[in-house]
Tab-separated table of C-alpha atoms and ligand atoms in Angstrom:
chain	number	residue	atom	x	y	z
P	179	UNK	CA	-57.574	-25.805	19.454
P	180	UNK	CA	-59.036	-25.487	22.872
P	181	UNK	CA	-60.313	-21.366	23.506
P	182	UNK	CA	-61.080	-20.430	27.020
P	183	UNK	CA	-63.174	-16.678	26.186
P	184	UNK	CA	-63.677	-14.628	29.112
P	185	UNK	CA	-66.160	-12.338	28.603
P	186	UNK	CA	-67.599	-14.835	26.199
P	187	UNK	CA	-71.498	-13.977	26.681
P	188	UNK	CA	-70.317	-10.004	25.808
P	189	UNK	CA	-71.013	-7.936	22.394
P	190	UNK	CA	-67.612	-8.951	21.286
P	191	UNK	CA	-66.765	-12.011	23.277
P	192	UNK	CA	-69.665	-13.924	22.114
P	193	UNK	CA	-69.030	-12.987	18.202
P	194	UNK	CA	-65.597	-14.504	18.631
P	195	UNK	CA	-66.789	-17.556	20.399
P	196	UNK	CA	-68.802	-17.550	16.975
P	197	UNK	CA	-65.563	-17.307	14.917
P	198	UNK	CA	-63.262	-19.448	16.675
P	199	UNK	CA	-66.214	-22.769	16.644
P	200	UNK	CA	-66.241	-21.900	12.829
P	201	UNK	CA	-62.648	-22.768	12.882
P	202	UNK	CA	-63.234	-25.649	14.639
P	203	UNK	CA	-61.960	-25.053	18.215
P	204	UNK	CA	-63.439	-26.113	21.227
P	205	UNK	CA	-64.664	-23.251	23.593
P	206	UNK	CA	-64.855	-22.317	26.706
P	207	UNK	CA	-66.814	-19.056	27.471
P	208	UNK	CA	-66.461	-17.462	30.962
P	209	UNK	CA	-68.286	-14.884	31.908
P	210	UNK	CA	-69.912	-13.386	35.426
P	211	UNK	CA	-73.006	-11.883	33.316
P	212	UNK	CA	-73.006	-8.439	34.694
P	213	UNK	CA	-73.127	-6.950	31.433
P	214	UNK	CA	-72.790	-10.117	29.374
P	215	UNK	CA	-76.267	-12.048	28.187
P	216	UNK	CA	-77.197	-15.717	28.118
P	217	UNK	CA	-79.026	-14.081	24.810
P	218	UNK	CA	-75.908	-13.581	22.917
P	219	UNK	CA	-74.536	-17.429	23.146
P	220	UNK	CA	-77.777	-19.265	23.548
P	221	UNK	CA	-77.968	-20.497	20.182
P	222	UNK	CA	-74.366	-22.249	20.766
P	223	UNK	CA	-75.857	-24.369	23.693
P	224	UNK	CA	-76.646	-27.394	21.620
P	225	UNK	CA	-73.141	-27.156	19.900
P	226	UNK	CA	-71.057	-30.253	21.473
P	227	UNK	CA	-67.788	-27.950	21.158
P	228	UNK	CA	-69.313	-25.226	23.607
P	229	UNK	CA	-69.913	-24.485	26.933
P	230	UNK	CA	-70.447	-21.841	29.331
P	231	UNK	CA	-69.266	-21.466	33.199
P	232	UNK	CA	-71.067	-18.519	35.050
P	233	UNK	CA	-67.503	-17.568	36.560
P	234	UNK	CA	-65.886	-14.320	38.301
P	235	UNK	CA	-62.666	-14.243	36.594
P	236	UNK	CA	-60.690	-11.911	39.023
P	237	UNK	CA	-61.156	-15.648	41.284
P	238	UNK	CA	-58.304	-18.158	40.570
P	239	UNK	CA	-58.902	-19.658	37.157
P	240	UNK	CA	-59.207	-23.527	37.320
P	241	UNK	CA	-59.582	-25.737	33.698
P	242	UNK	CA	-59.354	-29.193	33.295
P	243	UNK	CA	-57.475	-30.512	30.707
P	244	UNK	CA	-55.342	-28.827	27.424
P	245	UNK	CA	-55.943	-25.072	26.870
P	246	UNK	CA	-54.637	-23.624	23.986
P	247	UNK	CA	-55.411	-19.936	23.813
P	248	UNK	CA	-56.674	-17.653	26.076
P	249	UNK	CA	-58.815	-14.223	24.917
P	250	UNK	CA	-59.360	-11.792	27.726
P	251	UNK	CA	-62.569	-9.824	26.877
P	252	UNK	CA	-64.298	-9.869	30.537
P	253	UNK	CA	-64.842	-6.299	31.345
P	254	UNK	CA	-67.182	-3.313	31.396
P	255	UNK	CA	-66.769	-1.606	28.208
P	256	UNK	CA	-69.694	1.048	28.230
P	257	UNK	CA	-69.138	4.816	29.848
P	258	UNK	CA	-72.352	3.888	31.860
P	259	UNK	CA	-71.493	0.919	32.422
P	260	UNK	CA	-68.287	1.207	34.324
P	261	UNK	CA	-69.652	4.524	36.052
P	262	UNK	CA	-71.833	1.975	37.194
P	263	UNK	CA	-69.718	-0.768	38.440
P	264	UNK	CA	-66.266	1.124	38.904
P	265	UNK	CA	-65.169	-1.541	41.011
P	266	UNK	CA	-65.402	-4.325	39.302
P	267	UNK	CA	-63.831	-2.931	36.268
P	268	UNK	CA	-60.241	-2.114	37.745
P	269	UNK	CA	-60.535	-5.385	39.358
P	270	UNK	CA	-61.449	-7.679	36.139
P	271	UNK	CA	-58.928	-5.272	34.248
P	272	UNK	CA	-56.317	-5.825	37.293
P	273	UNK	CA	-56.901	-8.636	39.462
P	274	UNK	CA	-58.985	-10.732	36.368
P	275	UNK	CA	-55.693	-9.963	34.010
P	276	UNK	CA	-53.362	-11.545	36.298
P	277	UNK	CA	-55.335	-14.468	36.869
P	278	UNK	CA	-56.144	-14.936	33.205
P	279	UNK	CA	-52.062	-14.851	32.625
P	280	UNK	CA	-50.914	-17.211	35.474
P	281	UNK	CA	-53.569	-19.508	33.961
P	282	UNK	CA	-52.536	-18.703	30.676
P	283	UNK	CA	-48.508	-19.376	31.552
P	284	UNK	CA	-49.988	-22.692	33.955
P	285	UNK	CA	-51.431	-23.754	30.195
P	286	UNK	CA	-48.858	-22.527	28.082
P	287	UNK	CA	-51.302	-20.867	25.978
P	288	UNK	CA	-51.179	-17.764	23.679
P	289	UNK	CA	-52.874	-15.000	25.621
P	290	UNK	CA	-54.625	-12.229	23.904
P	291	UNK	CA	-55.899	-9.555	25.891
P	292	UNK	CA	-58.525	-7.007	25.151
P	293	UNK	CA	-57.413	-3.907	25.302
P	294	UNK	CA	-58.957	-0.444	24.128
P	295	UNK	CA	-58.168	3.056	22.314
P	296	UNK	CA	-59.314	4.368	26.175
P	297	UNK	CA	-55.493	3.858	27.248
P	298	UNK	CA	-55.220	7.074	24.394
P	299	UNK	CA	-57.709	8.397	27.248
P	300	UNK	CA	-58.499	12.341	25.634
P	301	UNK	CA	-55.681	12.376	23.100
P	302	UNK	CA	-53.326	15.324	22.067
P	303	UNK	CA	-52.617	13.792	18.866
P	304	UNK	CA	-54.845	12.300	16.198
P	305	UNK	CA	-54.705	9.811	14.791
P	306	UNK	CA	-53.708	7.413	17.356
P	307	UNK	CA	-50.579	5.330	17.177
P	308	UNK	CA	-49.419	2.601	19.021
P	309	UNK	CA	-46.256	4.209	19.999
P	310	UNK	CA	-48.248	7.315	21.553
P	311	UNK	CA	-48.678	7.304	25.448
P	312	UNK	CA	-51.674	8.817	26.262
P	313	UNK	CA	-53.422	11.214	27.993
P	314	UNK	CA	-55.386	9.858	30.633
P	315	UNK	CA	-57.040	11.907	33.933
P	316	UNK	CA	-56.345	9.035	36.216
P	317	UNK	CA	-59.006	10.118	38.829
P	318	UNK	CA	-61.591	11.155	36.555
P	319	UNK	CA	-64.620	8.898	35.785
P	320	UNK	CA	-63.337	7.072	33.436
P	321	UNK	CA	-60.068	6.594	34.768
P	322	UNK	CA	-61.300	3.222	35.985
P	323	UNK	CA	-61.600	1.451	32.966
P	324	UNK	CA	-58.458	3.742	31.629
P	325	UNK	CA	-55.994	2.606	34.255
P	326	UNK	CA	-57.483	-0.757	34.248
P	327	UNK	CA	-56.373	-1.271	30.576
P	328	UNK	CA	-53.126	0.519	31.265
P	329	UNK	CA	-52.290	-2.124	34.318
P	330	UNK	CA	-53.210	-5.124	31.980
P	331	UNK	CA	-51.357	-4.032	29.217
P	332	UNK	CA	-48.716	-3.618	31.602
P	333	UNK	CA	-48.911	-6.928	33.608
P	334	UNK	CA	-49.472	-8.654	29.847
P	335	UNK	CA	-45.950	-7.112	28.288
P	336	UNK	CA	-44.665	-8.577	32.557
P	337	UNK	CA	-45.319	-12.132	31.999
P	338	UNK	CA	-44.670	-11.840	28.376
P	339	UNK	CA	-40.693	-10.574	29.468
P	340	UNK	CA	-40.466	-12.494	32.883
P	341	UNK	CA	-42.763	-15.700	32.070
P	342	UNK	CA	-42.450	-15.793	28.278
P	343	UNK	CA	-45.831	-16.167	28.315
P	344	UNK	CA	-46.980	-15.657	24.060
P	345	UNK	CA	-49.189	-12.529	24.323
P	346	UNK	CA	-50.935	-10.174	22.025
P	347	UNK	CA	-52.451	-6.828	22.992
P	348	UNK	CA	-55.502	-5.638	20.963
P	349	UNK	CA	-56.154	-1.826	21.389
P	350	UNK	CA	-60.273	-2.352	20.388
P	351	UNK	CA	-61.116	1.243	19.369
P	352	UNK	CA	-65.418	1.583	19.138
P	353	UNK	CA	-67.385	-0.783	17.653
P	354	UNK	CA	-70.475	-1.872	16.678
P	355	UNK	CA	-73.060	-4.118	15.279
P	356	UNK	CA	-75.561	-6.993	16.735
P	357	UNK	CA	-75.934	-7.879	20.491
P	358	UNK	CA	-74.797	-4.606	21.891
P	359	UNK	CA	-77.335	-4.126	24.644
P	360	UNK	CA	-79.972	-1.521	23.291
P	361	UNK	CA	-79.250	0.343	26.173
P	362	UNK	CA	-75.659	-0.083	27.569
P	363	UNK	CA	-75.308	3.598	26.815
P	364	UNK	CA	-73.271	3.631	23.890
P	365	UNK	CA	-73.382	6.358	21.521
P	366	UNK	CA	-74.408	4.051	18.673
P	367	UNK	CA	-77.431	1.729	20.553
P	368	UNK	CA	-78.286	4.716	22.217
P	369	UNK	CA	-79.133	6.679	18.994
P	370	UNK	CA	-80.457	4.041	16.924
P	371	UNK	CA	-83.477	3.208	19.692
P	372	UNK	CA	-84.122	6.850	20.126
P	373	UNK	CA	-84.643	7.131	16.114
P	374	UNK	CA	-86.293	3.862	15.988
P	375	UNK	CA	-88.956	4.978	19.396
P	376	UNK	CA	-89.397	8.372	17.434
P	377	UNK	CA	-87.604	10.021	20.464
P	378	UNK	CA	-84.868	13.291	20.653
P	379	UNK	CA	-81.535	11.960	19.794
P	380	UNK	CA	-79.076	12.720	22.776
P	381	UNK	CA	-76.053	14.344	21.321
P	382	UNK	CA	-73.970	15.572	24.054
P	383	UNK	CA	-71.820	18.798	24.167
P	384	UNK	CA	-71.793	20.443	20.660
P	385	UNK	CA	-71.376	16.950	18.616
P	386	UNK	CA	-67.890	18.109	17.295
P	387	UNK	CA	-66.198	15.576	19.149
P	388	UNK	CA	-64.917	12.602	16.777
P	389	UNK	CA	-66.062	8.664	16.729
P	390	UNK	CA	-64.366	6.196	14.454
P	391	UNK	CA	-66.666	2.980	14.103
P	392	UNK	CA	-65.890	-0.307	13.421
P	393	UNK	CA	-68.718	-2.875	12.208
P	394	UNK	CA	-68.024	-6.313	14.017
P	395	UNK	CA	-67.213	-8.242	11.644
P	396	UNK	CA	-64.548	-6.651	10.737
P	397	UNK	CA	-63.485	-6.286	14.512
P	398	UNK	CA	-63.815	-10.406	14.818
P	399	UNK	CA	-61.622	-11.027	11.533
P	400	UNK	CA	-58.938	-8.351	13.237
P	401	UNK	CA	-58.633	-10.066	16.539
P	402	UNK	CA	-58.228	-13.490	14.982
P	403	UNK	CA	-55.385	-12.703	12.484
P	404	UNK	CA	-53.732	-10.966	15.604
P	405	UNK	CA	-54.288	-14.133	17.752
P	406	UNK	CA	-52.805	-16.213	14.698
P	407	UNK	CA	-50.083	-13.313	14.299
P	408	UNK	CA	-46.839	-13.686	16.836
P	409	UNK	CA	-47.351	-10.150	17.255
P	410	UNK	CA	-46.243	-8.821	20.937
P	411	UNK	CA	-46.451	-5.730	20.713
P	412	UNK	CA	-50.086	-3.636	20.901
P	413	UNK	CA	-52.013	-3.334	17.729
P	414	UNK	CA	-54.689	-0.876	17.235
P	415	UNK	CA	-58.087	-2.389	15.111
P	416	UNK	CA	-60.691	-0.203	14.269
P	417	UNK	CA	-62.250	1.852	11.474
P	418	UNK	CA	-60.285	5.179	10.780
P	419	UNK	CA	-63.596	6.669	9.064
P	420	UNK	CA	-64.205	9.195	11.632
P	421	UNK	CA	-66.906	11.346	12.170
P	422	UNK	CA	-68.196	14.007	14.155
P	423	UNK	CA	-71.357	12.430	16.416
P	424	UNK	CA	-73.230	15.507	15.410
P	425	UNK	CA	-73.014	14.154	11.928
P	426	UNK	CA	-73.265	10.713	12.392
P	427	UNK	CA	-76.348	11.633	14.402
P	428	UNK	CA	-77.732	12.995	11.318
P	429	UNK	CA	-76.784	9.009	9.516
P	430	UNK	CA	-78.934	7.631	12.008
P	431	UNK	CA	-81.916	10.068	11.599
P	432	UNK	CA	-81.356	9.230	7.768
P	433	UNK	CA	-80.763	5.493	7.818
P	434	UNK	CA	-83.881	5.039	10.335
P	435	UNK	CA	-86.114	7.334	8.342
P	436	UNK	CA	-86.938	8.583	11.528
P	437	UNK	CA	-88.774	12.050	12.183
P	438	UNK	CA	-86.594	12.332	15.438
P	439	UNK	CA	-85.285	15.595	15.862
P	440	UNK	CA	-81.572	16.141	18.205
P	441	UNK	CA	-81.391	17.580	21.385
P	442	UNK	CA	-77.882	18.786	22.528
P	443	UNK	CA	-76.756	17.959	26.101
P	444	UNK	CA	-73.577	17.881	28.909
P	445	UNK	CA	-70.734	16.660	27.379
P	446	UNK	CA	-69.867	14.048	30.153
P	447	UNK	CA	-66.048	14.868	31.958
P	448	UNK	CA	-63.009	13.636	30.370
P	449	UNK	CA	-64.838	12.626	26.953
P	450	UNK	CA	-62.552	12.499	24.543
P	451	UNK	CA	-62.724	15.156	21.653
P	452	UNK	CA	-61.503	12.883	19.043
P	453	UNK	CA	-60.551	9.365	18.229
P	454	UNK	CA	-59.148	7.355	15.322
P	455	UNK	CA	-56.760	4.586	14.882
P	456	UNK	CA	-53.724	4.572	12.562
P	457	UNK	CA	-53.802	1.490	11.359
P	458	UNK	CA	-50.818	1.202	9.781
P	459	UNK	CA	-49.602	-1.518	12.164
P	460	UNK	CA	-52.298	-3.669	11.477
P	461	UNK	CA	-52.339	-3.243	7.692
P	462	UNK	CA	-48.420	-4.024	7.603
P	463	UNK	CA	-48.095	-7.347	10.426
P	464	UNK	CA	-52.368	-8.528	9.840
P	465	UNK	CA	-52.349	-7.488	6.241
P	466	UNK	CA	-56.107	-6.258	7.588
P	467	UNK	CA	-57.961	-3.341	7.214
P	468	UNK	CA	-61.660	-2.790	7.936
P	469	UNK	CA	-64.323	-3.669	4.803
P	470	UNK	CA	-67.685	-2.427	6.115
P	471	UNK	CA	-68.636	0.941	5.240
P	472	UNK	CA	-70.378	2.635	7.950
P	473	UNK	CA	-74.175	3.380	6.361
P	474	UNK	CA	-74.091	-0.559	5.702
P	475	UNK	CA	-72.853	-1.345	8.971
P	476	UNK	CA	-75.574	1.035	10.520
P	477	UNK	CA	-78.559	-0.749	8.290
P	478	UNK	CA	-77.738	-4.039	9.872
P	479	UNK	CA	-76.746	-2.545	13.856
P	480	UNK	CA	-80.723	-1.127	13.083
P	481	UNK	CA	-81.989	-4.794	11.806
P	482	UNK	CA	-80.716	-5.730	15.119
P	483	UNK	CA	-81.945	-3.333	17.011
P	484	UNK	CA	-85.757	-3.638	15.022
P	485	UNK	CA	-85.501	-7.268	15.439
P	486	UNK	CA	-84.718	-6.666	19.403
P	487	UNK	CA	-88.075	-4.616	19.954
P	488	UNK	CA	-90.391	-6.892	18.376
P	489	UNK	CA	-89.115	-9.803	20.043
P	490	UNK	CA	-90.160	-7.971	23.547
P	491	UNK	CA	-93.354	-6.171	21.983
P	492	UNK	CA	-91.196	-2.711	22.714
P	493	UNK	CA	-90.716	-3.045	26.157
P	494	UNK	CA	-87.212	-3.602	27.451
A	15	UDP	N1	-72.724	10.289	23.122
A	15	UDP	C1	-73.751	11.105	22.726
A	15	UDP	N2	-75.024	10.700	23.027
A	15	UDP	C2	-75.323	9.539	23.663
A	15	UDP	C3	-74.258	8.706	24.033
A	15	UDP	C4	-72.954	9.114	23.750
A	15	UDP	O1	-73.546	12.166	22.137
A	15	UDP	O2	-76.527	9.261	23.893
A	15	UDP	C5	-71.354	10.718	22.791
A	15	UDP	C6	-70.340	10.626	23.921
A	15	UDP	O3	-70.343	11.812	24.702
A	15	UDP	C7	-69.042	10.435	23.161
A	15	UDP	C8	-69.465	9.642	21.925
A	15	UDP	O4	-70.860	9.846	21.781
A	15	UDP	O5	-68.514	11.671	22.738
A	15	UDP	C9	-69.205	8.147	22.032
A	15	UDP	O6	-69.695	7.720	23.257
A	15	UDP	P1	-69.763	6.185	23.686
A	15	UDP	O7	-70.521	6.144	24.990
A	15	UDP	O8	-70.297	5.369	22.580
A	15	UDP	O9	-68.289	5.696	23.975
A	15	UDP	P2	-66.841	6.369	24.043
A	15	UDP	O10	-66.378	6.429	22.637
A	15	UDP	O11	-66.941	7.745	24.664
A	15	UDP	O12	-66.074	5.440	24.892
């Protein structure tokens, strides 16, 4: 197998350029590094089946040779983040989807792309299933990386009818774990460095709105049974264990040991009040279902995190 990985030097993207050598592909990681990290694929630059191209993938998509499989993971995936670079994340989810497929269709490869519980945007029905639509404030701030998900799911399910191209859609609902970027704004880095630097934990609005995570391991092993599947059709992966971020708030204070105390603030517009995956779909067609309990999720995402600090004497 030869794996072109865009988005390759991301949280996720670089675990599964992790998985897929194990399986003994060949990989090719793409990625622009705006919130990707050398750090997160480093220690697969000696590996004779890896390599890396610093590449803009919403710019045609040139490969020598045989490609196999595609997996479409370049994007913003952080709140912050894509407030930050709005741009750039409808155009990797638009323009960098449709040149990801025409390369995929040019390669006749199986194209997986990345998608996210987001296209639920704030949802009126909980749990989430694949067949439900949405409810997404297009203009709102996070509409960016909404729509942008919505178009490529879209312009996947297009070249899947009109091109036959062999695609799979994976709705990634949150997740967590090693090499998320201690700061990238995320509910669950976010937290843990606060406990860990004995600051306030930020809990914004009241905490009652819902987070369901997933520990990445599990996330990996759900994306590669989907890209071995010859499933179509979306599937939602993520951890149904859901939990109100005022109480997993309290987890981290416990885990940590920390003497942190939390300090309520603005709930940011359009967040959405609650979110879990019915994972029926994935339990039936992947036969998976997630094994990590949270707490020992957590102590690991904090080993990380620990690790992280010392390595840069604290100062990030
Ligand atoms: N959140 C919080 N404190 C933080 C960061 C996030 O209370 O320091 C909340 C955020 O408002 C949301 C939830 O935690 O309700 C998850 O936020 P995250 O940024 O991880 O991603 P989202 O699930 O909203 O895409």
């Amino acid at each position: 197998m030869r794996i072109v990985i865009t988005g390759g030097a991301g949280f996720i993207g670089s675990h599964l350029c992790d998985r897929f050598l194990k399986e003994g592909a060949e990989i090719i990681c793409m990625d622009n590094l705006i919130t990707g990290s050398m750090e997160n694929i480093k220690h697969l630059f000696s590996n004779q089946k890896f390599s890396f191209m610093e590449y803009d993938v919403t710019n045609y998509i040139y490969v020598d040779g045989a490609v196999d499989g595609i997996l479409h993971l370049a994007s913003c995936a952080s709140p912050v983040d894509y407030l930050k670079f709005p741009i750039q994340t409808l155009k990797v989810g638009s323009i960098g989807t449709h040149k990801a497929l025409g390369f995929a269709k040019a390669k006749k490869a199986v194209f997986l792309m990345a998608s996210t519980s987001e296209v639920y945007g704030d949802p009126l029905v909980n749990p989430q299933k694949e067949e439900y639509w949405g409810n997404v404030n297009c203009v709102g701030p996070r509409g960016v990386y909404d729509e942008s998900k919505r178009f490529a799911e879209a312009m996947t399910m297009a070249y899947h009818y009109s091109h036959g191209v062999d695609s799979r859609i994976i709705r990634i609902f949150n997740t967590y774990g090693p090499r998320m970027r201690a700061h990238d704004g995320r509910v669950v880095p976010e937290l843990i460095n606060q406990a860990l630097e004995g600051k306030p934990l930020t809990v914004f609005g009241d905490g009652s709105q819902t987070r369901s995570f997933c520990y990445i391991d599990d996330m990996v092993e759900g994306i590669y049974r989907l890209f071995k599947s010859a499933e179509n059709d979306p599937v939602n992966i993520g951890n149904p264990d859901e939990k109100k971020i005022r109480d997993f708030a309290e987890t981290i204070i416990n885990i940590t040991g920390s003497s942190s105390k939390i300090v309520f603030g603005k709930l940011p517009a359009d967040d959405p009040k609650v979110r879990c995956p019915d994972i029926s779909r994935a339990k039936k067609i992947l036969g998976w279902s997630p094994k990590v309990p949270l707490k020992d999720g957590l102590r690991s995402a904090v080993e990380y995190f620990k690790s992280l600090n010392l390595r840069s004497g604290g100062v990030r």
